[in-house]
Amino acid sequence: MEIISNPTKVDIQTSAKALKDGHLIAFPTETVYGLGADATNEKAISRIYSVKGRPTNHPLIVHISSINKLNKWAKDIPSYAINLAREFWPGPLTLILKRSILAKDYITGGQESIALRVPQHPTAQKLLIEFERIGGEGVAAPSANKYGAVSPTSTSAVLQELESSLDHKDIVLGSDICRIGIESTIISCLNDTPQILRPGYISKESILERFTELDFVNTQSKKLRYPGNLKKHYSPIAKISINKTPKVGEGLIALRSYQTPKGVFRLSAPIDIEQYARELYSAFRLADEKGIEQISVILPGRIGLANAIWDRVYKASGAP
Ligand code: TXA
Ligand code: MG
């Protein structure tokens, strides 16, 4: 496996070619690092599943360079979905749409729908543009971590997770810390009204600011497979307690205004919810590196992006 910290144009070309040849490329996006493979190459996709240790009925997000590729992968797209894509792509938004014939069962986990996203990070953008230039259709990329573990937001976290599982022709691209730090907002566009399946940086509030007339479905469909119906996800080894005063020897994640009690190890002290989200996963990792067994998380007020923080912390804690 090769690590390329600051990819040049030639490195991007080499990486796109490697994708086309069926190898895996880990790359930064503005949310978390992805583990990419050619979305039309069944063998390459099967390697994603084996490297991650992920069950094969768990569908993947296909990453495309722009909205122009939407019709390749999806059909019968509702107009509100087009509007969302126009407004928020490139960016931390994934849309679930009816699949086209290009989207095979090995991508969708056998479902009739496909998850699509146009990431905004320049390295991801350049890689996708080059991949499509040489004939690629899209890059399937789950977060670059082992199944159920914390998503990586830095190259070192990618290496911690996957170094021992990648082959010598696979590539890890980039050196950035991901700007947002938690995974994209996932919105199902399969019905007359959209439904948020996974909250993220693009919050319901920020969508309603732009599309005041839009209704959202609130109940979650049991038929779909998405992160919410796994019992535990995004989990560090340490146990997590929520909104309880931390005890001596425990780790603490809370807004900076929350004082660190004596004998408690401060894992993160963000000044706002953006920084809270950005540092959440690295704080989880730090706890495990330090051998801390219990993390006390004091959650911020539940509005906007904080909904996504609540979602990830509850999933990580294994609480219902
Ligand atoms: O920010 C992100 O979304 C990152 C970066 C790399 O793009 N990717 C990511 O992928 O978080 P992953 O595979 O770790 O999580 C994507 C989730 C999966 O848990 C899956 O359940 C859901 O998207 N998903 C994919 N296709 C779906 C579909 N057709 N219907 C419902 N959920 C779907
Ligand atoms: Mg993931």
Coordinates of N, CA and C and ligand atoms in Angstrom, one line a residue, residues 52 143 145 151 233, ligand 2:
K52 N -13.2 -4.2 5.1 CA -13.9 -3.6 6.2 C -14.5 -4.7 7.2
S143 N -17.2 4.7 4.7 CA -16.1 5.2 5.6 C -15.0 4.2 5.7
N145 N -13.1 2.6 7.7 CA -12.8 2.0 9.0 C -13.4 0.5 9.0
S151 N -15.5 6.1 12.4 CA -15.0 6.6 11.1 C -13.7 7.4 11.2
H233 N -22.7 1.3 16.6 CA -22.0 1.8 15.4 C -21.1 2.9 15.9
Ligands
MG2 MG -19.4 3.9 8.0

